[in-house]
mmCIF file of C-alpha atoms in Angstrom:
data_model
loop_
_atom_site.group_PDB
_atom_site.id
_atom_site.type_symbol
_atom_site.label_atom_id
_atom_site.label_comp_id
_atom_site.label_asym_id
_atom_site.label_seq_id
_atom_site.Cartn_x
_atom_site.Cartn_y
_atom_site.Cartn_z
ATOM 1 C CA VAL L 11 5.832 -14.398 -3.372
ATOM 2 C CA ARG L 12 2.784 -16.506 -4.304
ATOM 3 C CA SER L 13 2.722 -15.554 -7.990
ATOM 4 C CA ILE L 14 4.409 -13.105 -10.330
ATOM 5 C CA ALA L 15 2.787 -11.967 -13.576
ATOM 6 C CA GLY L 16 5.105 -9.183 -14.735
ATOM 7 C CA GLU L 17 7.708 -10.525 -17.161
ATOM 8 C CA LEU L 18 10.787 -8.648 -18.341
ATOM 9 C CA GLY L 19 9.918 -6.629 -21.453
ATOM 10 C CA GLN L 20 6.159 -6.992 -20.920
ATOM 11 C CA SER L 21 3.950 -3.928 -21.312
ATOM 12 C CA VAL L 22 1.730 -3.305 -18.286
ATOM 13 C CA ARG L 23 -1.022 -0.807 -17.528
ATOM 14 C CA ARG L 24 -1.404 1.177 -14.336
ATOM 15 C CA GLY L 25 -3.360 -0.912 -11.812
ATOM 16 C CA GLN L 26 -2.707 -4.234 -13.586
ATOM 17 C CA LYS L 27 -1.940 -7.137 -11.220
ATOM 18 C CA VAL L 28 1.730 -8.062 -11.484
ATOM 19 C CA ALA L 29 2.263 -10.115 -8.315
ATOM 20 C CA VAL L 30 0.590 -11.691 -5.290
ATOM 21 C CA VAL L 31 2.500 -11.677 -2.001
ATOM 22 C CA PHE L 32 1.685 -13.609 1.213
ATOM 23 C CA SER L 33 2.026 -11.588 4.421
ATOM 24 C CA ASN L 34 1.553 -12.779 8.003
ATOM 25 C CA GLU L 35 1.832 -9.137 9.055
ATOM 26 C CA LEU L 36 -1.166 -8.237 6.886
ATOM 27 C CA ALA L 37 -3.357 -10.934 8.426
ATOM 28 C CA ASP L 38 -2.261 -9.957 11.940
ATOM 29 C CA THR L 39 -2.920 -6.256 11.309
ATOM 30 C CA GLN L 40 -6.381 -7.005 9.920
ATOM 31 C CA SER L 41 -7.218 -9.006 13.054
ATOM 32 C CA ARG L 42 -5.953 -6.216 15.288
ATOM 33 C CA TYR L 43 -7.957 -3.700 13.239
ATOM 34 C CA LEU L 44 -11.172 -5.688 13.756
ATOM 35 C CA THR L 45 -10.471 -5.861 17.500
ATOM 36 C CA ALA L 46 -9.775 -2.113 17.592
ATOM 37 C CA VAL L 47 -13.017 -1.317 15.726
ATOM 38 C CA ALA L 48 -14.970 -3.419 18.250
ATOM 39 C CA ALA L 49 -13.241 -1.594 21.124
ATOM 40 C CA LEU L 50 -14.002 1.761 19.482
ATOM 41 C CA ASN L 51 -17.699 0.870 19.238
ATOM 42 C CA GLU L 52 -17.718 -0.196 22.881
ATOM 43 C CA HIS L 53 -15.971 3.006 24.017
ATOM 44 C CA HIS L 54 -18.355 5.095 21.903
ATOM 45 C CA GLN L 55 -21.398 3.519 23.562
ATOM 46 C CA HIS L 56 -19.808 3.921 27.008
ATOM 47 C CA HIS L 57 -19.086 7.583 26.251
ATOM 48 C CA ILE L 58 -22.704 8.224 25.222
ATOM 49 C CA ARG L 59 -24.026 6.469 28.352
ATOM 50 C CA THR L 60 -21.645 8.443 30.573
ATOM 51 C CA GLU L 61 -22.742 11.742 28.992
ATOM 52 C CA LYS L 62 -26.385 10.891 29.750
ATOM 53 C CA LEU L 63 -25.515 9.869 33.319
ATOM 54 C CA VAL L 64 -23.641 13.146 33.878
ATOM 55 C CA GLU L 65 -26.677 15.101 32.603
ATOM 56 C CA ILE L 66 -28.934 13.505 35.239
ATOM 57 C CA GLY L 67 -26.275 13.662 37.947
ATOM 58 C CA ALA L 68 -25.681 9.915 38.180
ATOM 59 C CA ALA L 69 -22.015 10.123 37.105
ATOM 60 C CA SER L 70 -19.181 12.548 37.794
ATOM 61 C CA ARG L 71 -17.353 14.840 35.362
ATOM 62 C CA GLN L 72 -14.266 12.731 35.985
ATOM 63 C CA ASP L 73 -16.131 9.641 34.706
ATOM 64 C CA LEU L 74 -17.009 11.568 31.542
ATOM 65 C CA GLU L 75 -13.418 12.731 31.066
ATOM 66 C CA THR L 76 -12.189 9.153 31.470
ATOM 67 C CA ALA L 77 -14.770 7.877 28.968
ATOM 68 C CA THR L 78 -13.838 10.651 26.514
ATOM 69 C CA SER L 79 -10.145 9.839 26.861
ATOM 70 C CA GLN L 80 -10.725 6.122 26.261
ATOM 71 C CA TYR L 81 -12.925 6.899 23.247
ATOM 72 C CA ARG L 82 -10.292 9.179 21.687
ATOM 73 C CA GLU L 83 -7.565 6.617 22.319
ATOM 74 C CA ALA L 84 -9.682 3.940 20.594
ATOM 75 C CA GLU L 85 -10.262 6.301 17.632
ATOM 76 C CA SER L 86 -6.533 6.881 17.348
ATOM 77 C CA ASN L 87 -5.783 3.150 17.483
ATOM 78 C CA VAL L 88 -8.292 2.425 14.676
ATOM 79 C CA ALA L 89 -6.853 5.253 12.545
ATOM 80 C CA ASN L 90 -3.274 3.984 13.051
ATOM 81 C CA LEU L 91 -4.180 0.407 12.146
ATOM 82 C CA ARG L 92 -6.187 1.610 9.131
ATOM 83 C CA GLN L 93 -3.148 3.542 7.903
ATOM 84 C CA LYS L 94 -0.924 0.503 8.399
ATOM 85 C CA LEU L 95 -3.351 -1.642 6.375
ATOM 86 C CA MET L 96 -3.210 0.917 3.574
ATOM 87 C CA LEU L 97 0.591 0.851 3.687
ATOM 88 C CA LEU L 98 0.455 -2.944 3.467
ATOM 89 C CA GLY L 99 -1.528 -2.676 0.236
ATOM 90 C CA LEU L 100 -5.217 -2.789 1.163
ATOM 91 C CA SER L 101 -7.503 -0.246 -0.481
ATOM 92 C CA ALA L 102 -9.793 1.980 1.576
ATOM 93 C CA GLN L 103 -12.800 0.105 0.147
ATOM 94 C CA ARG L 104 -11.341 -3.250 1.182
ATOM 95 C CA ILE L 105 -10.689 -1.975 4.707
ATOM 96 C CA ASP L 106 -14.220 -0.546 4.960
ATOM 97 C CA SER L 107 -15.686 -3.901 3.902
ATOM 98 C CA LEU L 108 -13.701 -5.769 6.584
ATOM 99 C CA LYS L 109 -16.373 -6.749 9.124
ATOM 100 C CA SER L 110 -15.445 -10.180 10.492
ATOM 101 C CA ILE L 111 -12.441 -12.418 11.102
ATOM 102 C CA SER L 112 -13.603 -14.707 8.264
ATOM 103 C CA GLN L 113 -12.769 -11.892 5.806
ATOM 104 C CA VAL L 114 -9.129 -11.633 6.882
ATOM 105 C CA ASN L 115 -6.832 -12.292 3.938
ATOM 106 C CA SER L 116 -3.083 -12.780 4.105
ATOM 107 C CA GLU L 117 -2.409 -12.102 0.421
ATOM 108 C CA VAL L 118 -1.608 -8.710 -1.075
ATOM 109 C CA THR L 119 -2.135 -8.073 -4.770
ATOM 110 C CA VAL L 120 0.642 -5.879 -6.119
ATOM 111 C CA THR L 121 -0.398 -3.685 -9.052
ATOM 112 C CA ALA L 122 1.666 -1.722 -11.539
ATOM 113 C CA PRO L 123 2.082 1.869 -10.299
ATOM 114 C CA SER L 124 2.126 3.258 -13.849
ATOM 115 C CA THR L 125 1.729 2.249 -17.472
ATOM 116 C CA GLY L 126 4.978 1.174 -19.102
ATOM 117 C CA THR L 127 7.354 -1.697 -19.745
ATOM 118 C CA VAL L 128 8.822 -4.054 -17.142
ATOM 119 C CA THR L 129 12.541 -3.232 -17.380
ATOM 120 C CA SER L 130 13.696 -5.037 -14.254
ATOM 121 C CA ARG L 131 12.375 -7.950 -12.188
ATOM 122 C CA SER L 132 14.189 -9.047 -9.060
ATOM 123 C CA VAL L 133 11.846 -11.701 -7.586
ATOM 124 C CA ASN L 134 10.441 -15.081 -8.522
ATOM 125 C CA GLN L 135 7.527 -17.169 -7.309
ATOM 126 C CA GLY L 136 8.215 -18.829 -3.956
ATOM 127 C CA GLU L 137 10.874 -16.339 -2.928
ATOM 128 C CA VAL L 138 10.786 -14.874 0.590
ATOM 129 C CA ILE L 139 11.126 -11.097 0.455
ATOM 130 C CA GLU L 140 11.714 -8.234 2.884
ATOM 131 C CA ALA L 141 9.177 -5.426 3.287
ATOM 132 C CA ASN L 142 11.078 -2.829 1.241
ATOM 133 C CA LYS L 143 12.462 -5.073 -1.493
ATOM 134 C CA GLU L 144 12.094 -3.877 -5.078
ATOM 135 C CA LEU L 145 9.999 -6.472 -6.933
ATOM 136 C CA MET L 146 10.207 -5.008 -10.394
ATOM 137 C CA ARG L 147 10.641 -1.734 -12.236
ATOM 138 C CA VAL L 148 8.109 -0.330 -14.708
ATOM 139 C CA THR L 149 9.502 2.288 -17.084
ATOM 140 C CA ASP L 150 7.708 4.644 -19.448
ATOM 141 C CA LEU L 151 9.684 4.192 -22.676
ATOM 142 C CA SER L 152 7.450 6.452 -24.786
ATOM 143 C CA THR L 153 10.056 9.224 -24.522
ATOM 144 C CA VAL L 154 13.746 8.474 -24.112
ATOM 145 C CA TRP L 155 16.621 10.931 -23.951
ATOM 146 C CA VAL L 156 19.928 9.761 -25.326
ATOM 147 C CA VAL L 157 23.333 11.234 -24.583
ATOM 148 C CA ALA L 158 25.981 9.777 -26.863
ATOM 149 C CA GLN L 159 29.496 10.277 -28.065
ATOM 150 C CA VAL L 160 29.693 10.138 -31.854
ATOM 151 C CA TYR L 161 32.716 10.638 -34.078
ATOM 152 C CA GLU L 162 32.392 13.801 -36.145
ATOM 153 C CA LYS L 163 32.700 11.823 -39.392
ATOM 154 C CA ASP L 164 29.621 9.727 -38.362
ATOM 155 C CA LEU L 165 27.303 12.647 -37.423
ATOM 156 C CA ALA L 166 25.598 12.646 -40.828
ATOM 157 C CA THR L 167 24.478 9.021 -40.342
ATOM 158 C CA VAL L 168 22.858 9.489 -36.903
ATOM 159 C CA ARG L 169 19.034 9.673 -37.121
ATOM 160 C CA VAL L 170 16.122 9.424 -34.686
ATOM 161 C CA GLY L 171 14.840 5.850 -34.799
ATOM 162 C CA SER L 172 17.946 4.513 -36.517
ATOM 163 C CA GLY L 173 17.703 1.313 -34.486
ATOM 164 C CA ALA L 174 20.875 1.685 -32.461
ATOM 165 C CA ASN L 175 21.045 -0.565 -29.398
ATOM 166 C CA ILE L 176 21.444 1.809 -26.500
ATOM 167 C CA THR L 177 21.150 0.831 -22.862
ATOM 168 C CA SER L 178 20.998 3.275 -20.006
ATOM 169 C CA ASP L 179 19.762 3.579 -16.429
ATOM 170 C CA ALA L 180 18.852 7.209 -17.084
ATOM 171 C CA TYR L 181 15.248 6.698 -18.256
ATOM 172 C CA PRO L 182 12.333 7.557 -15.961
ATOM 173 C CA SER L 183 10.949 4.538 -14.153
ATOM 174 C CA ARG L 184 8.733 3.526 -11.254
ATOM 175 C CA VAL L 185 10.075 1.084 -8.698
ATOM 176 C CA PHE L 186 7.789 -1.101 -6.543
#
């Protein structure tokens, strides 16, 4: 974890940066994606050339089928790597703008998935984390349900907003 901006009790808005995480896997996947895009372009050009050669009788149908197969395989590889980059936190716009190895970035900005309050934070700057580790929890505290046990003699004193300190894990939250 390079930096962490979400503090316990802090209000955050959806899309607000709350952490920056370094990832070798992200940099490697971006490099493989660029290589796959180059291969796709090459296979596309080869496919077009082979189609033209088949039309004039200078190439066989088998050559065209091979070129088509290689082109489809390259398309599939690019789509798979694109999906992996999205899962690693890159936006579609960021992936589309990736044109050269100099643009490869190994840092992922983690944003709040919803507007709410940080109710749990389980990482600190400098910590090494696993791929599926919960970094923090953002909870919408605008509506809270309370289930309580109250003595019958005290029922008349219970009011909404009475300031009672109640803690519960039952409120709706978003984990990321």
